[in-house]
Coordinates of N, CA and C in Angstrom, one line a residue:
Chain T
X1282 N 210.0 -51.4 -52.9 CA 211.4 -51.8 -52.9 C 212.1 -50.9 -54.0
X1283 N 213.0 -50.1 -53.6 CA 213.7 -49.2 -54.5 C 214.8 -49.8 -55.3
X1284 N 215.1 -51.1 -55.0 CA 216.1 -51.8 -55.8 C 217.5 -51.3 -55.5
X1285 N 217.8 -51.1 -54.3 CA 219.2 -50.7 -53.9 C 219.7 -51.6 -52.8
X1286 N 220.9 -52.1 -53.1 CA 221.6 -53.0 -52.1 C 223.0 -52.5 -51.8
X1287 N 223.4 -52.7 -50.6 CA 224.7 -52.4 -50.1 C 225.5 -53.6 -49.7
X1288 N 226.8 -53.6 -50.0 CA 227.6 -54.7 -49.5 C 229.0 -54.3 -49.2
X1289 N 229.6 -54.8 -48.1 CA 229.0 -55.7 -47.1 C 228.1 -54.9 -46.2
X1290 N 227.3 -55.6 -45.5 CA 226.4 -55.0 -44.5 C 227.2 -54.7 -43.2
X1291 N 228.1 -55.5 -42.9 CA 228.9 -55.4 -41.7 C 230.4 -55.7 -42.0
X1292 N 231.3 -54.9 -41.5 CA 232.7 -55.1 -41.7 C 233.5 -54.6 -40.5
X1293 N 234.4 -55.4 -40.1 CA 235.4 -55.0 -39.1 C 236.8 -55.1 -39.7
X1294 N 237.5 -54.0 -39.6 CA 238.8 -54.0 -40.2 C 239.8 -53.3 -39.3
X1295 N 241.1 -53.3 -39.7 CA 242.1 -52.7 -38.9 C 242.6 -51.4 -39.5
X1296 N 243.0 -50.5 -38.6 CA 243.6 -49.2 -39.1 C 244.6 -49.4 -40.1
X1297 N 244.5 -48.6 -41.2 CA 245.5 -48.7 -42.3 C 245.2 -49.6 -43.4
X1298 N 244.2 -50.4 -43.3 CA 243.8 -51.3 -44.4 C 242.8 -50.6 -45.3
X1299 N 242.8 -51.0 -46.6 CA 241.8 -50.4 -47.5 C 240.5 -51.1 -47.4
X1300 N 239.4 -50.3 -47.6 CA 238.1 -50.9 -47.5 C 237.2 -50.3 -48.7
X1301 N 236.5 -51.2 -49.3 CA 235.6 -50.7 -50.4 C 234.2 -51.2 -50.1
X1302 N 233.2 -50.2 -50.1 CA 231.8 -50.5 -49.9 C 231.1 -50.4 -51.3
X1303 N 230.2 -51.3 -51.5 CA 229.6 -51.3 -52.8 C 228.1 -50.9 -52.7
X1304 N 227.6 -50.1 -53.6 CA 226.2 -49.8 -53.7 C 225.7 -50.2 -55.1
X1305 N 224.6 -51.0 -55.1 CA 224.1 -51.5 -56.4 C 222.7 -51.1 -56.5
X1306 N 222.3 -50.5 -57.7 CA 220.9 -50.2 -57.9 C 220.4 -50.9 -59.2
X1307 N 219.1 -51.2 -59.2 CA 218.5 -51.9 -60.4 C 217.6 -50.9 -61.1
X1308 N 217.5 -49.6 -60.7 CA 216.5 -48.7 -61.2 C 217.1 -47.8 -62.3
X1309 N 218.4 -47.9 -62.6 CA 219.0 -47.0 -63.6 C 218.9 -45.5 -63.4
X1310 N 218.9 -45.1 -62.1 CA 218.8 -43.7 -61.8 C 220.1 -43.1 -61.9
X1311 N 220.1 -41.8 -62.3 CA 221.3 -41.0 -62.6 C 222.1 -40.7 -61.3
X1312 N 221.4 -40.2 -60.3 CA 222.1 -39.7 -59.1 C 222.3 -40.8 -58.0
X1313 N 223.5 -40.9 -57.5 CA 223.7 -41.8 -56.3 C 224.6 -41.1 -55.3
X1314 N 224.4 -41.5 -54.0 CA 225.0 -40.8 -52.9 C 225.6 -41.7 -51.9
X1315 N 226.6 -41.3 -51.3 CA 227.1 -41.9 -50.1 C 227.1 -41.0 -48.9
X1316 N 226.4 -41.4 -47.8 CA 226.4 -40.6 -46.6 C 227.0 -41.5 -45.5
X1317 N 227.4 -40.8 -44.4 CA 227.8 -41.5 -43.2 C 226.9 -41.0 -42.1
X1318 N 226.5 -41.9 -41.2 CA 225.7 -41.5 -40.0 C 226.4 -41.7 -38.7
X1319 N 226.5 -40.7 -37.9 CA 227.2 -40.8 -36.6 C 226.3 -40.1 -35.6
X1320 N 226.3 -40.6 -34.4 CA 225.5 -40.0 -33.3 C 225.8 -38.6 -33.1
X1321 N 224.8 -37.7 -33.1 CA 225.0 -36.3 -32.9 C 225.3 -35.5 -34.1
X1322 N 225.5 -36.2 -35.2 CA 225.9 -35.6 -36.5 C 224.9 -35.8 -37.6
X1323 N 223.9 -36.6 -37.3 CA 223.0 -36.9 -38.4 C 223.6 -37.6 -39.6
X1324 N 223.1 -37.3 -40.8 CA 223.7 -37.8 -42.0 C 224.6 -36.8 -42.7
X1325 N 225.8 -37.1 -43.0 CA 226.7 -36.2 -43.7 C 227.1 -36.8 -45.0
X1326 N 227.0 -35.9 -46.0 CA 227.3 -36.4 -47.4 C 228.8 -36.5 -47.6
X1327 N 229.2 -37.7 -48.2 CA 230.6 -37.9 -48.4 C 230.9 -37.6 -49.9
X1328 N 230.3 -38.2 -50.8 CA 230.4 -38.0 -52.2 C 229.1 -38.3 -52.9
X1329 N 228.9 -37.8 -54.1 CA 227.8 -38.2 -54.9 C 228.2 -38.3 -56.4
X1330 N 227.3 -38.9 -57.1 CA 227.6 -39.1 -58.5 C 226.3 -38.7 -59.3
X1331 N 226.6 -38.1 -60.5 CA 225.4 -37.7 -61.3 C 225.5 -38.3 -62.7
X1332 N 226.3 -39.4 -62.8 CA 226.4 -40.1 -64.0 C 227.7 -40.9 -64.0
X1333 N 227.8 -41.8 -65.0 CA 229.0 -42.6 -65.1 C 230.2 -41.7 -65.2
X1334 N 231.2 -42.0 -64.3 CA 232.4 -41.2 -64.2 C 232.3 -39.8 -63.8
X1335 N 231.1 -39.4 -63.4 CA 230.8 -38.0 -62.9 C 230.5 -38.0 -61.4
X1336 N 231.5 -37.5 -60.7 CA 231.3 -37.5 -59.2 C 231.7 -36.1 -58.7
X1337 N 231.2 -35.9 -57.4 CA 231.6 -34.6 -56.8 C 231.7 -34.9 -55.3
X1338 N 232.4 -34.0 -54.6 CA 232.6 -34.1 -53.2 C 231.5 -33.6 -52.4
X1339 N 231.3 -34.2 -51.2 CA 230.3 -33.7 -50.3 C 231.0 -33.0 -49.1
X1340 N 230.3 -32.9 -48.0 CA 230.8 -32.2 -46.8 C 232.0 -32.8 -46.1
X1341 N 232.1 -34.2 -46.2 CA 233.1 -34.9 -45.4 C 233.9 -35.9 -46.3
X1342 N 234.4 -35.4 -47.4 CA 235.0 -36.2 -48.4 C 236.5 -36.7 -48.1
X1343 N 237.1 -36.0 -47.2 CA 238.6 -36.3 -46.9 C 238.7 -37.7 -46.4
X1344 N 239.7 -38.5 -47.1 CA 239.9 -39.8 -46.7 C 239.1 -40.8 -47.5
X1345 N 238.2 -40.3 -48.3 CA 237.3 -41.2 -49.1 C 237.5 -40.9 -50.6
X1346 N 237.4 -42.0 -51.4 CA 237.3 -41.8 -52.9 C 236.1 -42.6 -53.4
X1347 N 235.6 -42.3 -54.6 CA 234.5 -43.0 -55.1 C 234.8 -43.3 -56.6
X1348 N 234.0 -44.3 -57.1 CA 234.1 -44.6 -58.5 C 232.8 -45.0 -59.0
X1349 N 232.5 -44.7 -60.3 CA 231.2 -45.1 -60.9 C 231.5 -45.4 -62.3
X1350 N 231.8 -46.7 -62.6 CA 232.2 -47.1 -64.0 C 231.0 -47.6 -64.8
X1351 N 229.9 -47.8 -64.1 CA 228.6 -48.2 -64.7 C 227.5 -47.7 -63.9
X1352 N 226.4 -47.5 -64.6 CA 225.2 -46.8 -63.9 C 224.8 -47.4 -62.6
X1353 N 224.8 -48.7 -62.6 CA 224.2 -49.4 -61.5 C 225.1 -49.5 -60.2
X1354 N 226.4 -49.3 -60.3 CA 227.3 -49.5 -59.2 C 228.0 -48.2 -58.8
X1355 N 228.1 -47.9 -57.5 CA 228.7 -46.7 -57.0 C 229.6 -47.2 -55.8
X1356 N 230.9 -47.2 -55.9 CA 231.8 -47.7 -54.9 C 232.4 -46.6 -54.1
X1357 N 232.5 -46.9 -52.8 CA 233.1 -46.0 -51.8 C 234.4 -46.7 -51.3
X1358 N 235.5 -46.0 -51.4 CA 236.8 -46.6 -51.0 C 237.4 -45.8 -49.9
X1359 N 237.8 -46.4 -48.8 CA 238.7 -45.8 -47.8 C 240.1 -46.4 -48.1
X1360 N 241.0 -45.5 -48.6 CA 242.3 -46.0 -49.0 C 243.1 -46.6 -47.9
X1361 N 243.0 -45.9 -46.7 CA 243.7 -46.4 -45.5 C 242.8 -46.0 -44.3
X1362 N 242.0 -47.0 -43.9 CA 241.0 -46.7 -42.9 C 241.6 -46.2 -41.5
X1363 N 240.8 -45.3 -40.9 CA 241.2 -44.8 -39.6 C 240.0 -45.0 -38.7
X1364 N 240.3 -45.0 -37.4 CA 239.2 -45.2 -36.4 C 238.1 -44.2 -36.5
X1365 N 238.4 -43.0 -37.0 CA 237.4 -41.9 -37.1 C 236.4 -42.2 -38.3
X1366 N 236.8 -43.2 -39.0 CA 235.9 -43.6 -40.1 C 234.9 -44.8 -39.7
X1367 N 235.0 -45.2 -38.5 CA 234.0 -46.1 -37.9 C 232.7 -45.4 -37.9
X1368 N 231.7 -46.0 -38.6 CA 230.4 -45.3 -38.9 C 229.5 -46.3 -39.5
X1369 N 228.2 -45.8 -39.7 CA 227.3 -46.5 -40.6 C 227.2 -45.7 -41.9
X1370 N 227.4 -46.4 -43.0 CA 227.4 -45.8 -44.3 C 226.2 -46.1 -45.0
X1371 N 225.5 -45.1 -45.5 CA 224.3 -45.3 -46.3 C 224.5 -44.8 -47.7
X1372 N 224.0 -45.7 -48.6 CA 223.9 -45.3 -50.0 C 222.5 -44.9 -50.3
X1373 N 222.4 -44.0 -51.2 CA 221.0 -43.5 -51.6 C 221.0 -43.3 -53.1
X1374 N 219.8 -43.5 -53.7 CA 219.6 -43.1 -55.1 C 218.5 -42.1 -55.2
X1375 N 218.5 -41.3 -56.2 CA 217.5 -40.2 -56.3 C 216.6 -40.6 -57.4
X1376 N 215.3 -40.5 -57.1 CA 214.3 -40.8 -58.1 C 214.3 -39.8 -59.3
X1377 N 214.4 -40.3 -60.5 CA 214.5 -39.4 -61.7 C 213.1 -39.1 -62.2
X1378 N 212.2 -40.0 -62.0 CA 210.9 -39.9 -62.6 C 209.8 -40.1 -61.5
X1379 N 208.6 -39.5 -61.7 CA 207.5 -39.7 -60.8 C 207.8 -39.0 -59.4
X1380 N 208.4 -39.7 -58.5 CA 208.7 -39.2 -57.2 C 210.0 -38.3 -57.2
X1381 N 210.0 -37.3 -58.0 CA 211.2 -36.5 -58.2 C 211.7 -35.9 -56.9
X1382 N 213.0 -36.0 -56.8 CA 213.7 -35.4 -55.6 C 213.8 -36.3 -54.4
X1383 N 213.0 -37.3 -54.4 CA 213.0 -38.2 -53.2 C 214.3 -39.1 -53.3
X1384 N 214.9 -39.3 -52.2 CA 216.0 -40.3 -52.1 C 215.5 -41.6 -51.5
X1385 N 216.0 -42.7 -52.0 CA 215.8 -44.0 -51.5 C 217.1 -44.5 -50.9
X1386 N 217.0 -45.0 -49.7 CA 218.2 -45.4 -49.0 C 218.4 -46.9 -49.0
X1387 N 219.6 -47.3 -49.0 CA 219.9 -48.7 -48.7 C 219.8 -49.0 -47.2
X1388 N 220.1 -50.2 -46.8 CA 219.9 -50.6 -45.4 C 221.2 -50.3 -44.6
X1389 N 222.2 -49.8 -45.2 CA 223.4 -49.4 -44.4 C 224.5 -50.4 -44.4
X1390 N 225.7 -49.9 -44.2 CA 226.9 -50.8 -44.0 C 227.6 -50.3 -42.8
X1391 N 227.6 -51.2 -41.8 CA 228.3 -50.8 -40.5 C 229.7 -51.2 -40.6
X1392 N 230.6 -50.1 -40.5 CA 232.0 -50.3 -40.6 C 232.7 -50.0 -39.2
X1393 N 233.5 -50.9 -38.7 CA 234.2 -50.7 -37.5 C 235.7 -50.8 -37.8
X1394 N 236.4 -49.8 -37.5 CA 237.9 -49.7 -37.7 C 238.6 -49.8 -36.4
X1395 N 239.3 -50.9 -36.2 CA 240.0 -51.1 -34.9 C 241.4 -50.5 -34.9
Chain X
X270 N 227.5 -21.5 -40.9 CA 226.2 -21.8 -40.1 C 225.6 -23.1 -40.7
X271 N 225.0 -23.8 -39.8 CA 224.4 -25.1 -40.3 C 223.2 -24.8 -41.2
X272 N 223.1 -25.5 -42.3 CA 222.1 -25.3 -43.3 C 220.8 -25.7 -42.9
X273 N 220.7 -26.8 -42.2 CA 219.4 -27.3 -41.7 C 219.6 -27.6 -40.3
X274 N 218.8 -26.9 -39.5 CA 218.9 -27.0 -38.0 C 217.7 -27.7 -37.4
X275 N 217.9 -28.7 -36.7 CA 216.8 -29.4 -35.9 C 217.0 -28.9 -34.5
X276 N 216.1 -28.3 -33.9 CA 216.3 -27.5 -32.7 C 216.3 -28.4 -31.4
X277 N 215.8 -29.6 -31.6 CA 215.7 -30.5 -30.4 C 216.4 -31.9 -30.8
X278 N 217.3 -32.3 -30.0 CA 218.0 -33.6 -30.3 C 217.1 -34.8 -29.8
X279 N 216.4 -34.5 -28.7 CA 215.5 -35.6 -28.2 C 214.2 -35.0 -27.7
X280 N 213.1 -35.7 -28.0 CA 211.8 -35.3 -27.6 C 211.1 -36.5 -27.0
X281 N 210.9 -36.5 -25.7 CA 210.2 -37.6 -25.0 C 208.7 -37.2 -24.8
X282 N 207.8 -38.0 -25.2 CA 206.4 -37.7 -25.0 C 205.6 -39.0 -24.6
X283 N 204.4 -38.8 -24.0 CA 203.6 -39.9 -23.7 C 202.7 -40.2 -24.9
X284 N 202.3 -41.4 -24.9 CA 201.4 -41.9 -26.0 C 200.1 -41.1 -26.0
X285 N 199.6 -40.8 -27.2 CA 198.4 -40.0 -27.4 C 198.6 -38.5 -27.2
X286 N 199.7 -38.0 -26.8 CA 200.0 -36.6 -26.7 C 200.4 -36.1 -28.1
X287 N 200.2 -34.7 -28.2 CA 200.7 -34.1 -29.5 C 202.2 -33.9 -29.4
X288 N 202.8 -33.8 -30.6 CA 204.2 -33.5 -30.7 C 204.6 -32.6 -31.8
X289 N 205.6 -31.8 -31.7 CA 206.1 -31.0 -32.7 C 207.6 -31.1 -32.7
X290 N 208.2 -31.5 -33.9 CA 209.6 -31.6 -34.1 C 210.0 -30.4 -35.0
X291 N 210.9 -29.6 -34.5 CA 211.2 -28.3 -35.1 C 212.4 -28.4 -36.1
X292 N 212.3 -27.7 -37.2 CA 213.3 -27.6 -38.2 C 213.3 -26.2 -38.8
X293 N 214.5 -25.7 -38.8 CA 214.7 -24.4 -39.5 C 215.8 -24.6 -40.6
X294 N 215.7 -23.8 -41.7 CA 216.6 -23.9 -42.7 C 217.2 -22.5 -43.0
X295 N 218.4 -22.5 -43.6 CA 219.1 -21.2 -43.9 C 218.9 -20.9 -45.3
X296 N 219.4 -19.7 -45.7 CA 219.3 -19.2 -47.1 C 220.3 -19.9 -48.0
X297 N 221.2 -20.7 -47.4 CA 222.1 -21.5 -48.2 C 221.6 -22.7 -48.8
X298 N 220.3 -23.1 -48.5 CA 219.7 -24.2 -49.1 C 218.5 -23.8 -49.9
X299 N 217.9 -24.7 -50.7 CA 216.7 -24.4 -51.4 C 215.5 -24.6 -50.5
X300 N 214.3 -24.4 -51.1 CA 213.1 -24.6 -50.3 C 212.4 -25.9 -50.8
X301 N 213.2 -26.9 -51.2 CA 212.7 -28.2 -51.4 C 213.0 -29.0 -50.1
X302 N 212.0 -29.2 -49.3 CA 212.2 -29.6 -47.9 C 211.6 -31.0 -47.7
X303 N 212.2 -31.8 -46.8 CA 211.8 -33.2 -46.6 C 211.9 -33.5 -45.1
X304 N 211.1 -34.5 -44.7 CA 211.2 -35.1 -43.5 C 211.4 -36.6 -43.7
X305 N 212.4 -37.2 -43.2 CA 212.7 -38.6 -43.3 C 212.6 -39.2 -41.9
X306 N 212.2 -40.5 -41.8 CA 212.1 -41.2 -40.5 C 213.0 -42.5 -40.6
X307 N 213.7 -42.8 -39.5 CA 214.5 -43.9 -39.4 C 214.1 -44.7 -38.1
X308 N 213.5 -45.9 -38.3 CA 213.2 -46.8 -37.2 C 214.4 -47.5 -36.8
X309 N 214.4 -48.0 -35.6 CA 215.7 -48.7 -35.1 C 216.2 -49.7 -36.0
X310 N 217.5 -49.6 -36.3 CA 218.2 -50.6 -37.1 C 217.7 -50.7 -38.5
X311 N 217.2 -49.6 -39.0 CA 216.7 -49.6 -40.4 C 217.3 -48.4 -41.2
X312 N 217.1 -48.4 -42.5 CA 217.5 -47.2 -43.3 C 216.5 -46.2 -43.1
X313 N 216.7 -45.1 -43.9 CA 215.7 -43.9 -43.8 C 214.7 -44.1 -44.9
X314 N 213.5 -43.6 -44.5 CA 212.4 -43.6 -45.5 C 211.7 -42.3 -45.4
X315 N 211.2 -41.9 -46.6 CA 210.5 -40.5 -46.7 C 209.2 -40.5 -45.9
X316 N 209.0 -39.5 -45.1 CA 207.8 -39.2 -44.4 C 206.9 -38.3 -45.2
X317 N 207.4 -37.1 -45.6 CA 206.7 -36.2 -46.4 C 207.7 -35.2 -47.0
X318 N 207.2 -34.4 -48.0 CA 208.1 -33.5 -48.6 C 207.3 -32.3 -49.1
X319 N 208.0 -31.1 -49.2 CA 207.4 -29.9 -49.8 C 208.3 -29.5 -50.9
X320 N 207.6 -29.4 -52.1 CA 208.4 -28.9 -53.3 C 207.8 -27.6 -53.8
X321 N 206.5 -27.5 -53.7 CA 205.8 -26.2 -54.1 C 204.3 -26.4 -53.8
X322 N 203.5 -25.4 -54.0 CA 202.1 -25.5 -53.8 C 201.7 -25.2 -52.4
X323 N 200.7 -26.0 -51.9 CA 200.2 -25.9 -50.5 C 201.3 -26.0 -49.5
X324 N 201.3 -25.1 -48.6 CA 202.4 -25.0 -47.6 C 202.2 -26.1 -46.5
X325 N 201.0 -26.7 -46.4 CA 200.8 -27.8 -45.5 C 200.8 -29.1 -46.2
X326 N 201.7 -30.0 -45.8 CA 201.8 -31.3 -46.4 C 201.6 -32.4 -45.4
X327 N 201.0 -33.5 -45.8 CA 200.6 -34.5 -44.9 C 201.2 -35.9 -45.3
X328 N 201.4 -36.7 -44.3 CA 201.9 -38.1 -44.6 C 200.7 -39.0 -44.4
X329 N 200.9 -40.3 -44.8 CA 199.8 -41.2 -44.7 C 199.6 -41.7 -43.2
X330 N 200.5 -41.5 -42.3 CA 200.4 -42.0 -41.0 C 200.1 -40.9 -40.0
X331 N 199.5 -39.7 -40.4 CA 199.0 -38.7 -39.5 C 200.0 -37.6 -39.2
X332 N 201.2 -37.6 -39.7 CA 202.1 -36.5 -39.6 C 201.8 -35.4 -40.6
X333 N 202.1 -34.2 -40.2 CA 202.0 -33.1 -41.1 C 203.1 -32.1 -40.9
X334 N 203.4 -31.3 -41.9 CA 204.5 -30.3 -41.8 C 204.0 -29.1 -42.5
X335 N 204.4 -27.9 -42.0 CA 204.0 -26.7 -42.7 C 205.3 -25.9 -43.1
X336 N 205.3 -25.5 -44.3 CA 206.4 -24.7 -44.8 C 206.1 -23.2 -44.5
X337 N 207.0 -22.6 -43.8 CA 206.8 -21.2 -43.4 C 208.0 -20.4 -43.9
X338 N 207.7 -19.7 -45.0 CA 208.9 -19.0 -45.6 C 209.4 -17.8 -44.7
X339 N 208.5 -17.1 -44.0 CA 208.9 -16.0 -43.2 C 209.7 -16.4 -42.0
X340 N 209.4 -17.6 -41.5 CA 210.1 -18.1 -40.3 C 211.2 -19.0 -40.7
X341 N 211.4 -19.3 -42.0 CA 212.3 -20.3 -42.5 C 212.2 -21.6 -41.8
X342 N 211.0 -22.1 -41.6 CA 210.8 -23.3 -40.8 C 210.0 -24.3 -41.6
X343 N 210.1 -25.6 -41.1 CA 209.4 -26.7 -41.7 C 209.2 -27.7 -40.6
X344 N 208.4 -27.3 -39.6 CA 208.2 -28.1 -38.4 C 207.2 -29.2 -38.7
X345 N 207.5 -30.3 -38.0 CA 206.7 -31.6 -38.2 C 205.8 -31.7 -37.0
X346 N 204.5 -32.1 -37.2 CA 203.6 -32.2 -36.1 C 202.8 -33.5 -36.2
X347 N 202.3 -33.9 -35.1 CA 201.3 -35.0 -35.1 C 200.4 -34.8 -33.9
X348 N 199.1 -34.8 -34.0 CA 198.2 -34.5 -32.9 C 198.1 -35.5 -31.8
X349 N 198.4 -36.8 -32.2 CA 198.4 -37.8 -31.2 C 199.3 -38.9 -31.6
X350 N 200.4 -39.1 -30.8 CA 201.4 -40.1 -31.2 C 201.2 -41.5 -30.6
X351 N 201.8 -42.5 -31.3 CA 201.7 -43.8 -30.9 C 203.1 -44.3 -30.5
X352 N 203.1 -45.4 -29.7 CA 204.4 -46.0 -29.4 C 205.2 -46.3 -30.6
X353 N 204.5 -46.7 -31.7 CA 205.2 -47.1 -32.9 C 205.8 -45.9 -33.7
X354 N 205.6 -44.7 -33.2 CA 206.2 -43.5 -33.8 C 207.6 -43.3 -33.3
X355 N 208.0 -44.1 -32.3 CA 209.3 -44.0 -31.7 C 210.3 -44.2 -32.8
X356 N 211.2 -43.2 -33.1 CA 212.1 -43.3 -34.2 C 213.0 -42.0 -34.2
X357 N 213.9 -42.0 -35.1 CA 214.7 -40.8 -35.3 C 214.2 -40.1 -36.6
X358 N 214.0 -38.8 -36.5 CA 213.4 -38.0 -37.6 C 214.4 -37.0 -38.1
X359 N 214.6 -36.9 -39.4 CA 215.5 -36.1 -40.0 C 214.8 -35.1 -40.9
X360 N 215.2 -33.8 -40.8 CA 214.7 -32.8 -41.7 C 215.9 -32.6 -42.7
X361 N 215.5 -32.3 -44.0 CA 216.5 -32.2 -45.0 C 216.0 -31.2 -46.1
X362 N 217.0 -30.6 -46.8 CA 216.7 -29.7 -47.9 C 217.8 -29.9 -48.9
X363 N 217.4 -29.6 -50.2 CA 218.4 -29.7 -51.2 C 219.3 -28.4 -51.2
X364 N 220.5 -28.6 -51.6 CA 221.4 -27.4 -51.8 C 220.9 -26.6 -52.9
X365 N 221.4 -25.4 -53.0 CA 220.9 -24.4 -54.0 C 221.1 -24.9 -55.4
X366 N 222.1 -25.8 -55.7 CA 222.2 -26.3 -57.0 C 221.3 -27.4 -57.3
X367 N 220.6 -27.9 -56.3 CA 219.6 -29.0 -56.4 C 220.3 -30.3 -56.7
X368 N 221.5 -30.5 -56.3 CA 222.2 -31.8 -56.6 C 222.4 -32.7 -55.4
X369 N 222.3 -32.2 -54.2 CA 222.5 -33.0 -53.0 C 221.6 -32.6 -51.9
X370 N 221.1 -33.6 -51.1 CA 220.2 -33.4 -50.0 C 221.0 -33.2 -48.8
X371 N 220.8 -32.1 -48.1 CA 221.5 -31.8 -46.8 C 220.6 -32.1 -45.6
X372 N 221.1 -32.8 -44.7 CA 220.3 -33.3 -43.5 C 220.6 -32.5 -42.3
X373 N 219.6 -32.4 -41.4 CA 219.9 -31.9 -40.1 C 220.4 -33.0 -39.2
X374 N 220.7 -32.7 -38.0 CA 221.4 -33.7 -37.1 C 220.4 -34.8 -36.5
X375 N 219.1 -34.6 -36.7 CA 218.2 -35.6 -36.3 C 217.5 -35.3 -34.9
X376 N 216.3 -35.7 -34.8 CA 215.6 -35.6 -33.5 C 215.1 -37.0 -33.1
X377 N 215.4 -37.5 -31.9 CA 215.0 -38.8 -31.5 C 213.6 -38.6 -30.8
X378 N 212.6 -39.1 -31.3 CA 211.3 -39.1 -30.7 C 211.1 -40.4 -29.9
X379 N 210.8 -40.3 -28.6 CA 210.6 -41.4 -27.8 C 209.2 -41.3 -27.2
X380 N 208.4 -42.3 -27.6 CA 207.0 -42.3 -27.1 C 206.8 -43.4 -26.1
X381 N 206.3 -43.0 -24.9 CA 206.2 -44.0 -23.8 C 204.7 -44.1 -23.4
X382 N 204.3 -45.2 -22.8 CA 202.9 -45.4 -22.3 C 202.7 -44.9 -20.9

């Protein structure tokens, strides 16, 4: 158990509404990531964080923002959700010690934007 | 160009047959290479990884992958598959800065009896 939880696990919302997904870790790892998974596209990186208040963009960052005010929480926000953001969102943490380089994934958050 | 390319989107095989899932990487990524597996309705879990050393790496459930620098490949193989190996498999590599893991589009392995 990598000590990573995502919430909510399922959410249905309407176009134009704001949505925030939360990723929580208990391992105190430095790096955290948000990916989205879509059929035919695999996993694509949205944003990642390498420390408190330190974040960077990934491949598909448009329409998303993130915040990390404390080590254990990494929030992904869709300011105004669109149907193209319907997806499964995975949070991951990167092992700092021992199993270096390995990412541990949460169970995913399925978001449907109507 | 795609940084990590999985050459087959779907691979159907019969139980106990051998299988190879192909992965090529480009010069835009590092040679820290990974295979992840995703069983239906679950998150991803590490299958095996290559960081350095022996070019042949093995997993605990019979999969192996070989890092081939000249071919820029990291193909995944198993000599005899089981029904339970049915899953989606992702090849991945770190970017050159070593800050983010870049994934291929995935290969769905379907094992039937």
